[in-house]
Short mmCIF file of C-alpha atoms in Angstrom, two decimals:
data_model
loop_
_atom_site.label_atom_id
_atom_site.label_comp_id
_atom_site.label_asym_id
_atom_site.label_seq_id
_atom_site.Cartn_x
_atom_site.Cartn_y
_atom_site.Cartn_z
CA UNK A 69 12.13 6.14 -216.10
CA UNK A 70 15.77 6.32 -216.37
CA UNK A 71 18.61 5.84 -213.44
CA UNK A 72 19.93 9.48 -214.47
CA UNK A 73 16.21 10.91 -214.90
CA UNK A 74 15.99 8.81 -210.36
CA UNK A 75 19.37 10.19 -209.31
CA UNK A 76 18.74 14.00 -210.89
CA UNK A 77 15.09 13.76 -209.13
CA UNK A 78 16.43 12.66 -206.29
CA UNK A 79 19.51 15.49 -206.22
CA UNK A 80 16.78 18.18 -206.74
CA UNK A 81 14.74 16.94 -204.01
CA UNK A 82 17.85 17.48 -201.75
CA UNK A 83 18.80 20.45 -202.90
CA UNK A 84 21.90 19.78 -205.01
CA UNK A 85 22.16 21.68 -207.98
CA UNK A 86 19.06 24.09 -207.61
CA UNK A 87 20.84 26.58 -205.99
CA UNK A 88 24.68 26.30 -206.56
CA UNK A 89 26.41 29.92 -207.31
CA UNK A 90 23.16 31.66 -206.54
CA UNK A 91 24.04 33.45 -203.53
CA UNK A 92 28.09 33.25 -203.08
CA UNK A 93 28.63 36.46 -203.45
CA UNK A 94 25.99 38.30 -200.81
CA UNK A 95 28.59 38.14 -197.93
CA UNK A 96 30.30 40.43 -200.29
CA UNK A 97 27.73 42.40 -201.43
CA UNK A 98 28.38 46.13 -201.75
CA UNK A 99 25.44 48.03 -200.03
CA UNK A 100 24.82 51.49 -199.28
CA UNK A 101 26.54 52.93 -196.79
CA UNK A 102 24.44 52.93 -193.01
CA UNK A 103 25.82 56.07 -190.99
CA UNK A 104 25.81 56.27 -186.93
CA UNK A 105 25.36 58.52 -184.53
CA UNK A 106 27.45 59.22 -181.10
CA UNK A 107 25.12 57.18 -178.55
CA UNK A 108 25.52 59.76 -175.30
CA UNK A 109 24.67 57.16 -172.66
CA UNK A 110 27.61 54.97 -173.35
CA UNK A 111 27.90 53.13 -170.12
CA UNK A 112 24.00 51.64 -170.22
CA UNK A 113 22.43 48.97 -171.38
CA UNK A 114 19.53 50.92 -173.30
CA UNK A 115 17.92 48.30 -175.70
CA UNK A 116 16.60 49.73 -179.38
CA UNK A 117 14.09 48.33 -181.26
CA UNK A 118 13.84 49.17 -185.03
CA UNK A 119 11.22 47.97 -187.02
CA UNK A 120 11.34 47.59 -190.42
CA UNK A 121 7.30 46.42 -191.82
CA UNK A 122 7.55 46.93 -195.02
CA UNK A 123 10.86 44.92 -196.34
CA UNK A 124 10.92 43.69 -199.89
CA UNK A 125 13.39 41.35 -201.52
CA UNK A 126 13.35 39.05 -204.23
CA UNK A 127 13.42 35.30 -204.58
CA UNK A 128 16.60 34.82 -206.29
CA UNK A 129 15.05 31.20 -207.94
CA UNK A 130 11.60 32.48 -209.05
CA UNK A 131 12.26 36.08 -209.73
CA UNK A 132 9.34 36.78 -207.33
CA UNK A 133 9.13 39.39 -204.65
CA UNK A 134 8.97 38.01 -201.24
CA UNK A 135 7.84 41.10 -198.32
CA UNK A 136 8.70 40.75 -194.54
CA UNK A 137 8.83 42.27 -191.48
CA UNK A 138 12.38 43.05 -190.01
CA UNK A 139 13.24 43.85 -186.55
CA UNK A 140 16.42 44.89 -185.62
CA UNK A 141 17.02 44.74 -181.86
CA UNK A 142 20.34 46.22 -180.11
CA UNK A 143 22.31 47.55 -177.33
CA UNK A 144 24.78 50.48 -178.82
CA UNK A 145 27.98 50.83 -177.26
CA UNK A 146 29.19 54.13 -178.76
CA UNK A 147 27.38 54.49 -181.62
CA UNK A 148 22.98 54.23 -182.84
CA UNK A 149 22.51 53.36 -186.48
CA UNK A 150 21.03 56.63 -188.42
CA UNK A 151 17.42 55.82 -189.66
CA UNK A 152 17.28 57.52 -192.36
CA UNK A 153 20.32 56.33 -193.84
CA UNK A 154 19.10 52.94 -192.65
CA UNK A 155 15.95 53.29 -194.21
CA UNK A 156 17.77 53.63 -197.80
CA UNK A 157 19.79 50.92 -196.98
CA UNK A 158 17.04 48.41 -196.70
CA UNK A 159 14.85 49.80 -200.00
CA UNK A 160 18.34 48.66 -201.79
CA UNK A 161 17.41 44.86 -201.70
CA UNK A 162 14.10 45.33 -203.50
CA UNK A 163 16.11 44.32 -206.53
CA UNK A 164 18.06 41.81 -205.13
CA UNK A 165 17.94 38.17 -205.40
CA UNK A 166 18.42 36.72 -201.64
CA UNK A 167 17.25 33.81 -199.09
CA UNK A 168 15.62 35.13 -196.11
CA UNK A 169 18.10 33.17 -194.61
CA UNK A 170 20.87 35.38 -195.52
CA UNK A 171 18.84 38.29 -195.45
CA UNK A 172 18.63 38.44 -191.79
CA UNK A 173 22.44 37.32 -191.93
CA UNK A 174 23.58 40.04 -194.29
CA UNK A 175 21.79 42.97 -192.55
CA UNK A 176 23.22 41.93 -189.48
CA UNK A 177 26.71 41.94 -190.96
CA UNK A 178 26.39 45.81 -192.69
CA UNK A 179 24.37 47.06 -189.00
CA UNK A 180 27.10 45.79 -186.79
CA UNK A 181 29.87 46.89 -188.72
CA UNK A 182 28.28 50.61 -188.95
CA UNK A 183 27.91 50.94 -185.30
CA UNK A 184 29.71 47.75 -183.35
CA UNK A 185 27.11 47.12 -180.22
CA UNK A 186 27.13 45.45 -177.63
CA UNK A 187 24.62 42.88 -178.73
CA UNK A 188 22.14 43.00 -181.82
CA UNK A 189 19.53 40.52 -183.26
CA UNK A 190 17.87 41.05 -186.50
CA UNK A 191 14.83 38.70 -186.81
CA UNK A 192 12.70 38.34 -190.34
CA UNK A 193 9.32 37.02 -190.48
CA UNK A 194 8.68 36.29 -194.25
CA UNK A 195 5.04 36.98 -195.58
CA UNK A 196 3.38 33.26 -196.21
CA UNK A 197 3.98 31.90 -199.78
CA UNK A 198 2.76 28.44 -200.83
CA UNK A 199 1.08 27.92 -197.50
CA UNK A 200 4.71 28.23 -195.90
CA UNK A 201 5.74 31.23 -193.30
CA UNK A 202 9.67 31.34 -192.36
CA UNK A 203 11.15 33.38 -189.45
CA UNK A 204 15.06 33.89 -189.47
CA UNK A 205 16.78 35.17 -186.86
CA UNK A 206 20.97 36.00 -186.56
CA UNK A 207 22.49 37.26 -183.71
CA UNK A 208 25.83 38.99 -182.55
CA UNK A 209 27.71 39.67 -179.11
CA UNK A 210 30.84 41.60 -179.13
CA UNK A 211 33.92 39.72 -177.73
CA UNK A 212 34.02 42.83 -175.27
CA UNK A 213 30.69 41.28 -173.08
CA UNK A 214 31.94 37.75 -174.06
CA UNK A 215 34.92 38.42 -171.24
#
């Protein structure tokens, strides 16, 4: 075996190279738009639970769809995300190429920008493929509860 046929192996195996300019641009991913609603109990801490079963994505180095189970968990401060509007939003990535990594990351981004809570998790758990499961979870806490 060659030293360039070693080092390239070796690159792959850490990741180098497989997956350069791949996903750069899904912080800046245009979406559809989420819409909110005025939340009328302002001044509680009412947590909301959304859960998403049915999410489907694909696997932006095979071309294969990956499924998972989202749940998006938050406190509104003014404002509740509109399901239905919501609902379109997530059917938008079954054509797109993404980690589940920045999936979770991503919908977290668009969610609390539409209706900036107090707090809001969005957790993934990615159907098993190759005998592997992965779970990703990104979280947010306005500045406002920080002080």
């Amino acid at each position: 075996m060659s030293v360039a046929g070693n080092s390239r192996r070796k690159s792959e195996r850490q990741g180098e190279g497989q997956y350069e300019g791949r996903q750069g641009h899904i912080p800046d991913l245009k979406t559809p738009v989420i819409e909110a609603w005025k939340f009328q109990y302002p001044g509680s801490d009412t947590s909301l639970e959304v859960q998403i079963p049915e999410f489907t994505c694909i696997c932006p180095k095979t071309g294969l769809p990956d499924f998972a189970t989202l749940v998006i968990t938050y406190v509104p401060d003014k404002l509740c995300l509109e399901l239905k509007s919501l609902k379109e939003y997530i059917n938008f990535y079954r054509d797109v190429g993404i980690f589940h990594e920045h999936v979770v990351n991503k919908v977290l981004q668009d969610c609390v920008q539409t209706c900036k809570p107090k707090s809001m998790e969005v957790r993934g758990t990615f159907n098993p493929r190759g005998g592997i499961q992965t779970s990703a979870l990104a979280r947010f806490t306005s500045p406002k509860i920080l002080k």
